[in-house]
Amino acid sequence: MSDLVPADTTEDVRTRGAGVSRQVAVLPVGSFEQHGPYLPLATDTLVACAVAREIAGAYPVHLLPPVTISCSHEHSAWPGTVSISSVTLHAVVRDIADSLRRSGVDTLVVVNGHGGNYVLGNVVQESSARGERMALFPAPEDWETALERAGVATSLLTDMHAGEIETSILLHAHPEMLRPGYETSDFVADDRRHLLTLGMSAYTDSGVIGRPSLGSAEKGKELLASLADSFGAYFSLLTSDA
């Protein structure tokens, strides 16, 4: 699990920044919430970190340690889930961005691993309106491209939680973290129109919504590779002088 914490020294950051016009920091944001009986509570953090590390392996970015607890209120019916308010998450990301600018890193990309972190979109919009450089990654379009490239059979709508996508990424990046059971835990609930009102427990007893049985390490590897490729457009946009 040591790969969750970057090993950079301040000289590493200084050297990396000397070779680019703008330094880009990458902040993984995960969660600590139920993911059924076979995936760990830290799944979203592991996914966000896997995506961020794939990016850091391909682009000269300043990789930050993850935010590990976020807005998981819809999962509160399950033991182990811990949340912070959207106001707190907003403030944490803003404070990190402000601190980075004071140390000479003026651009931040937030890699979101949890779909319930709606407030992150507001943080980016507000920062951009102030003329600050910030982006949220991946966008749904980036995920769609990755799903097609990896041969993921389940749609983003159906694969809502602890399904084919998350299981595949963990099978590739952290297979030691999975427990038996994903092979027989498929559950579909595409109509979730009252999710924000009723929470996840209104739609699933197990905490799973998706088809984890279709997950594979090969798909996980291709998902991450595709997302790293998609990040290229973000990197070019954020480091341009326009």
mmCIF file of C-alpha atoms in Angstrom:
data_model
loop_
_atom_site.group_PDB
_atom_site.id
_atom_site.type_symbol
_atom_site.label_atom_id
_atom_site.label_comp_id
_atom_site.label_asym_id
_atom_site.label_seq_id
_atom_site.Cartn_x
_atom_site.Cartn_y
_atom_site.Cartn_z
ATOM 1 C CA MET A 1 0.000 0.000 0.000
ATOM 2 C CA SER A 2 3.039 2.315 0.040
ATOM 3 C CA ASP A 3 2.209 3.365 -3.517
ATOM 4 C CA LEU A 4 -0.632 5.506 -2.142
ATOM 5 C CA VAL A 5 1.910 8.024 -0.837
ATOM 6 C CA PRO A 6 4.288 9.691 -3.327
ATOM 7 C CA ALA A 7 7.981 9.329 -2.539
ATOM 8 C CA ASP A 8 9.063 12.659 -4.082
ATOM 9 C CA THR A 9 11.449 14.976 -2.313
ATOM 10 C CA THR A 10 11.273 18.740 -2.713
ATOM 11 C CA GLU A 11 14.212 18.499 -5.130
ATOM 12 C CA ASP A 12 12.256 16.062 -7.304
ATOM 13 C CA VAL A 13 9.453 18.603 -7.576
ATOM 14 C CA ARG A 14 11.893 21.430 -8.275
ATOM 15 C CA THR A 15 13.658 19.469 -11.013
ATOM 16 C CA ARG A 16 10.418 18.376 -12.649
ATOM 17 C CA GLY A 17 9.118 21.929 -12.635
ATOM 18 C CA ALA A 18 12.233 23.255 -14.328
ATOM 19 C CA GLY A 19 11.375 21.374 -17.504
ATOM 20 C CA VAL A 20 7.822 22.639 -18.046
ATOM 21 C CA SER A 21 6.177 26.023 -18.568
ATOM 22 C CA ARG A 22 3.557 25.296 -15.895
ATOM 23 C CA GLN A 23 3.627 22.777 -13.092
ATOM 24 C CA VAL A 24 0.533 20.600 -12.847
ATOM 25 C CA ALA A 25 -0.379 18.926 -9.559
ATOM 26 C CA VAL A 26 -2.632 15.861 -9.522
ATOM 27 C CA LEU A 27 -4.829 15.249 -6.480
ATOM 28 C CA PRO A 28 -6.589 11.873 -6.145
ATOM 29 C CA VAL A 29 -9.892 12.118 -4.267
ATOM 30 C CA GLY A 30 -11.404 8.859 -3.111
ATOM 31 C CA SER A 31 -13.832 7.878 -0.375
ATOM 32 C CA PHE A 32 -14.234 5.505 2.539
ATOM 33 C CA GLU A 33 -17.500 3.699 1.904
ATOM 34 C CA GLN A 34 -19.046 0.272 1.506
ATOM 35 C CA HIS A 35 -18.285 -1.606 -1.701
ATOM 36 C CA GLY A 36 -20.137 -4.813 -1.035
ATOM 37 C CA PRO A 37 -18.652 -7.806 0.782
ATOM 38 C CA TYR A 38 -15.623 -8.288 -1.503
ATOM 39 C CA LEU A 39 -14.120 -4.831 -2.174
ATOM 40 C CA PRO A 40 -12.509 -2.714 0.572
ATOM 41 C CA LEU A 41 -13.974 0.464 2.004
ATOM 42 C CA ALA A 42 -11.034 2.305 0.433
ATOM 43 C CA THR A 43 -11.894 1.159 -3.111
ATOM 44 C CA ASP A 44 -12.534 4.641 -4.515
ATOM 45 C CA THR A 45 -9.259 5.897 -3.065
ATOM 46 C CA LEU A 46 -7.403 2.948 -4.580
ATOM 47 C CA VAL A 47 -9.018 3.623 -7.963
ATOM 48 C CA ALA A 48 -8.277 7.354 -7.862
ATOM 49 C CA CYS A 49 -4.666 6.660 -6.900
ATOM 50 C CA ALA A 50 -4.283 4.057 -9.653
ATOM 51 C CA VAL A 51 -5.506 6.576 -12.224
ATOM 52 C CA ALA A 52 -3.295 9.332 -10.813
ATOM 53 C CA ARG A 53 -0.211 7.101 -10.794
ATOM 54 C CA GLU A 54 -0.855 6.083 -14.397
ATOM 55 C CA ILE A 55 -0.983 9.775 -15.267
ATOM 56 C CA ALA A 56 2.207 10.491 -13.316
ATOM 57 C CA GLY A 57 3.955 7.728 -15.224
ATOM 58 C CA ALA A 58 3.161 9.398 -18.533
ATOM 59 C CA TYR A 59 3.322 13.157 -17.815
ATOM 60 C CA PRO A 60 5.595 15.429 -15.714
ATOM 61 C CA VAL A 61 3.065 16.128 -12.966
ATOM 62 C CA HIS A 62 3.355 16.692 -9.229
ATOM 63 C CA LEU A 63 1.532 13.734 -7.692
ATOM 64 C CA LEU A 64 -0.148 14.469 -4.352
ATOM 65 C CA PRO A 65 -1.285 12.049 -1.645
ATOM 66 C CA PRO A 66 -5.007 11.241 -1.749
ATOM 67 C CA VAL A 67 -7.990 12.699 0.023
ATOM 68 C CA THR A 68 -9.343 9.476 1.499
ATOM 69 C CA ILE A 69 -12.706 10.505 2.994
ATOM 70 C CA SER A 70 -15.302 12.459 1.037
ATOM 71 C CA CYS A 71 -19.072 12.690 0.441
ATOM 72 C CA SER A 72 -20.496 9.183 0.853
ATOM 73 C CA HIS A 73 -23.780 10.003 2.561
ATOM 74 C CA GLU A 74 -25.775 7.763 0.213
ATOM 75 C CA HIS A 75 -23.889 4.773 1.665
ATOM 76 C CA SER A 76 -24.464 5.609 5.325
ATOM 77 C CA ALA A 77 -26.742 2.602 5.892
ATOM 78 C CA TRP A 78 -23.701 0.286 5.750
ATOM 79 C CA PRO A 79 -21.205 -0.139 8.603
ATOM 80 C CA GLY A 80 -17.772 1.355 8.036
ATOM 81 C CA THR A 81 -18.806 4.193 5.741
ATOM 82 C CA VAL A 82 -17.446 7.594 6.798
ATOM 83 C CA SER A 83 -18.308 10.949 5.204
ATOM 84 C CA ILE A 84 -17.461 14.610 5.395
ATOM 85 C CA SER A 85 -19.761 17.402 4.235
ATOM 86 C CA SER A 86 -19.631 18.857 0.750
ATOM 87 C CA VAL A 87 -18.700 22.189 2.350
ATOM 88 C CA THR A 88 -15.672 20.575 3.990
ATOM 89 C CA LEU A 89 -14.551 18.807 0.805
ATOM 90 C CA HIS A 90 -14.931 22.064 -1.131
ATOM 91 C CA ALA A 91 -12.774 23.850 1.448
ATOM 92 C CA VAL A 92 -10.117 21.122 1.495
ATOM 93 C CA VAL A 93 -9.628 21.215 -2.281
ATOM 94 C CA ARG A 94 -9.614 25.015 -2.324
ATOM 95 C CA ASP A 95 -7.027 25.119 0.485
ATOM 96 C CA ILE A 96 -4.823 22.612 -1.343
ATOM 97 C CA ALA A 97 -5.006 24.651 -4.548
ATOM 98 C CA ASP A 98 -4.163 27.866 -2.663
ATOM 99 C CA SER A 99 -1.223 26.205 -0.936
ATOM 100 C CA LEU A 100 0.117 24.831 -4.206
ATOM 101 C CA ARG A 101 0.066 28.289 -5.778
ATOM 102 C CA ARG A 102 2.063 29.687 -2.871
ATOM 103 C CA SER A 103 4.738 27.059 -3.539
ATOM 104 C CA GLY A 104 4.857 27.791 -7.264
ATOM 105 C CA VAL A 105 2.442 25.166 -8.636
ATOM 106 C CA ASP A 106 -0.404 27.089 -10.229
ATOM 107 C CA THR A 107 -2.415 24.257 -11.808
ATOM 108 C CA LEU A 108 -4.409 21.479 -10.134
ATOM 109 C CA VAL A 109 -6.155 18.452 -11.592
ATOM 110 C CA VAL A 110 -8.566 16.658 -9.279
ATOM 111 C CA VAL A 111 -8.825 12.937 -10.081
ATOM 112 C CA ASN A 112 -12.164 11.881 -8.678
ATOM 113 C CA GLY A 113 -12.732 8.259 -7.739
ATOM 114 C CA HIS A 114 -16.218 8.641 -6.229
ATOM 115 C CA GLY A 115 -19.322 9.591 -8.205
ATOM 116 C CA GLY A 116 -21.012 11.121 -5.162
ATOM 117 C CA ASN A 117 -18.473 13.952 -4.972
ATOM 118 C CA TYR A 118 -20.704 16.286 -6.970
ATOM 119 C CA VAL A 119 -19.231 19.349 -5.283
ATOM 120 C CA LEU A 120 -15.886 18.859 -7.035
ATOM 121 C CA GLY A 121 -17.460 20.119 -10.253
ATOM 122 C CA ASN A 122 -18.469 23.310 -8.450
ATOM 123 C CA VAL A 123 -14.956 23.760 -7.073
ATOM 124 C CA VAL A 124 -13.501 23.578 -10.584
ATOM 125 C CA GLN A 125 -16.148 25.889 -12.088
ATOM 126 C CA GLU A 126 -15.643 28.524 -9.404
ATOM 127 C CA SER A 127 -11.856 28.333 -9.637
ATOM 128 C CA SER A 128 -11.920 28.633 -13.419
ATOM 129 C CA ALA A 129 -14.230 31.664 -13.172
ATOM 130 C CA ARG A 130 -11.606 33.321 -10.953
ATOM 131 C CA GLY A 131 -8.971 32.724 -13.612
ATOM 132 C CA GLU A 132 -7.297 29.860 -11.756
ATOM 133 C CA ARG A 133 -6.190 26.721 -13.576
ATOM 134 C CA MET A 134 -8.042 23.651 -12.371
ATOM 135 C CA ALA A 135 -9.673 20.611 -13.984
ATOM 136 C CA LEU A 136 -11.704 17.588 -12.939
ATOM 137 C CA PHE A 137 -10.730 14.203 -14.376
ATOM 138 C CA PRO A 138 -11.965 11.822 -15.731
ATOM 139 C CA ALA A 139 -15.032 13.185 -17.513
ATOM 140 C CA PRO A 140 -17.817 10.747 -18.487
ATOM 141 C CA GLU A 141 -16.519 10.881 -22.051
ATOM 142 C CA ASP A 142 -13.090 9.735 -20.860
ATOM 143 C CA TRP A 143 -14.708 6.794 -19.085
ATOM 144 C CA GLU A 144 -16.762 5.924 -22.173
ATOM 145 C CA THR A 145 -13.622 5.826 -24.295
ATOM 146 C CA ALA A 146 -11.879 3.690 -21.688
ATOM 147 C CA LEU A 147 -14.792 1.248 -21.445
ATOM 148 C CA GLU A 148 -14.795 0.736 -25.205
ATOM 149 C CA ARG A 149 -11.032 0.248 -25.367
ATOM 150 C CA ALA A 150 -11.015 -2.208 -22.467
ATOM 151 C CA GLY A 151 -13.971 -4.217 -23.739
ATOM 152 C CA VAL A 152 -16.069 -3.494 -20.659
ATOM 153 C CA ALA A 153 -19.525 -4.915 -21.291
ATOM 154 C CA THR A 154 -21.454 -2.947 -18.674
ATOM 155 C CA SER A 155 -22.595 0.647 -19.280
ATOM 156 C CA LEU A 156 -21.756 3.488 -16.911
ATOM 157 C CA LEU A 157 -25.438 3.579 -15.926
ATOM 158 C CA THR A 158 -25.562 -0.089 -14.958
ATOM 159 C CA ASP A 159 -22.041 -0.280 -13.538
ATOM 160 C CA MET A 160 -22.800 2.147 -10.744
ATOM 161 C CA HIS A 161 -20.997 0.686 -7.731
ATOM 162 C CA ALA A 162 -18.570 -2.184 -7.036
ATOM 163 C CA GLY A 163 -19.162 -3.517 -10.527
ATOM 164 C CA GLU A 164 -17.116 -4.466 -13.575
ATOM 165 C CA ILE A 165 -15.063 -1.257 -13.699
ATOM 166 C CA GLU A 166 -13.944 -1.021 -10.085
ATOM 167 C CA THR A 167 -13.433 -4.758 -9.775
ATOM 168 C CA SER A 168 -11.283 -4.772 -12.923
ATOM 169 C CA ILE A 169 -9.088 -1.899 -11.769
ATOM 170 C CA LEU A 170 -8.495 -3.502 -8.386
ATOM 171 C CA LEU A 171 -7.838 -6.919 -9.957
ATOM 172 C CA HIS A 172 -5.067 -5.214 -11.918
ATOM 173 C CA ALA A 173 -3.704 -2.703 -9.403
ATOM 174 C CA HIS A 174 -4.435 -4.315 -6.021
ATOM 175 C CA PRO A 175 -5.542 -7.937 -6.429
ATOM 176 C CA GLU A 176 -4.553 -8.642 -2.834
ATOM 177 C CA MET A 177 -7.354 -6.342 -1.670
ATOM 178 C CA LEU A 178 -10.244 -8.360 -3.149
ATOM 179 C CA ARG A 179 -12.070 -11.025 -1.212
ATOM 180 C CA PRO A 180 -14.054 -13.925 -2.667
ATOM 181 C CA GLY A 181 -17.573 -13.199 -3.826
ATOM 182 C CA TYR A 182 -17.361 -10.782 -6.730
ATOM 183 C CA GLU A 183 -17.909 -13.640 -9.147
ATOM 184 C CA THR A 184 -21.467 -14.188 -7.836
ATOM 185 C CA SER A 185 -22.560 -10.701 -6.737
ATOM 186 C CA ASP A 186 -24.037 -9.178 -9.912
ATOM 187 C CA PHE A 187 -27.041 -6.943 -9.264
ATOM 188 C CA VAL A 188 -28.694 -4.452 -11.633
ATOM 189 C CA ALA A 189 -30.830 -1.454 -10.635
ATOM 190 C CA ASP A 190 -30.788 1.018 -13.520
ATOM 191 C CA ASP A 191 -33.737 3.118 -12.290
ATOM 192 C CA ARG A 192 -32.317 5.020 -9.316
ATOM 193 C CA ARG A 193 -34.195 8.284 -9.650
ATOM 194 C CA HIS A 194 -34.669 8.694 -5.875
ATOM 195 C CA LEU A 195 -31.079 7.859 -4.930
ATOM 196 C CA LEU A 196 -30.336 11.265 -3.396
ATOM 197 C CA THR A 197 -33.472 11.070 -1.268
ATOM 198 C CA LEU A 198 -33.436 7.429 -0.235
ATOM 199 C CA GLY A 199 -29.779 6.434 -0.488
ATOM 200 C CA MET A 200 -28.250 3.255 -1.882
ATOM 201 C CA SER A 201 -30.035 0.951 0.540
ATOM 202 C CA ALA A 202 -33.321 1.582 -1.281
ATOM 203 C CA TYR A 203 -31.902 -0.085 -4.387
ATOM 204 C CA THR A 204 -29.562 -2.825 -3.196
ATOM 205 C CA ASP A 205 -29.278 -5.066 -0.152
ATOM 206 C CA SER A 206 -25.692 -6.087 -0.867
ATOM 207 C CA GLY A 207 -24.364 -2.614 -1.640
ATOM 208 C CA VAL A 208 -23.506 -3.708 -5.173
ATOM 209 C CA ILE A 209 -25.043 -2.242 -8.325
ATOM 210 C CA GLY A 210 -23.306 -3.614 -11.388
ATOM 211 C CA ARG A 211 -21.754 -6.775 -12.806
ATOM 212 C CA PRO A 212 -18.484 -7.465 -10.964
ATOM 213 C CA SER A 213 -18.417 -11.032 -12.323
ATOM 214 C CA LEU A 214 -17.293 -9.563 -15.661
ATOM 215 C CA GLY A 215 -14.237 -7.894 -14.148
ATOM 216 C CA SER A 216 -10.700 -8.879 -15.093
ATOM 217 C CA ALA A 217 -7.171 -7.636 -14.540
ATOM 218 C CA GLU A 218 -6.718 -7.216 -18.291
ATOM 219 C CA LYS A 219 -9.688 -4.860 -18.458
ATOM 220 C CA GLY A 220 -8.350 -2.926 -15.489
ATOM 221 C CA LYS A 221 -5.000 -2.447 -17.183
ATOM 222 C CA GLU A 222 -6.607 -1.180 -20.383
ATOM 223 C CA LEU A 223 -8.965 1.134 -18.497
ATOM 224 C CA LEU A 224 -6.026 2.847 -16.804
ATOM 225 C CA ALA A 225 -4.001 3.051 -20.012
ATOM 226 C CA SER A 226 -6.912 4.641 -21.861
ATOM 227 C CA LEU A 227 -7.475 7.202 -19.115
ATOM 228 C CA ALA A 228 -3.797 8.142 -19.192
ATOM 229 C CA ASP A 229 -4.071 8.709 -22.932
ATOM 230 C CA SER A 230 -7.182 10.843 -22.469
ATOM 231 C CA PHE A 231 -5.357 12.955 -19.919
ATOM 232 C CA GLY A 232 -3.075 14.248 -22.668
ATOM 233 C CA ALA A 233 -5.706 16.733 -23.824
ATOM 234 C CA TYR A 234 -6.091 18.064 -20.283
ATOM 235 C CA PHE A 235 -2.342 18.417 -19.854
ATOM 236 C CA SER A 236 -1.996 20.337 -23.131
ATOM 237 C CA LEU A 237 -4.885 22.640 -22.248
ATOM 238 C CA LEU A 238 -3.663 23.379 -18.742
ATOM 239 C CA THR A 239 -0.019 23.984 -19.702
ATOM 240 C CA SER A 240 -0.729 26.219 -22.691
ATOM 241 C CA ASP A 241 -0.265 29.983 -22.388
ATOM 242 C CA ALA A 242 -3.643 30.696 -23.991
#
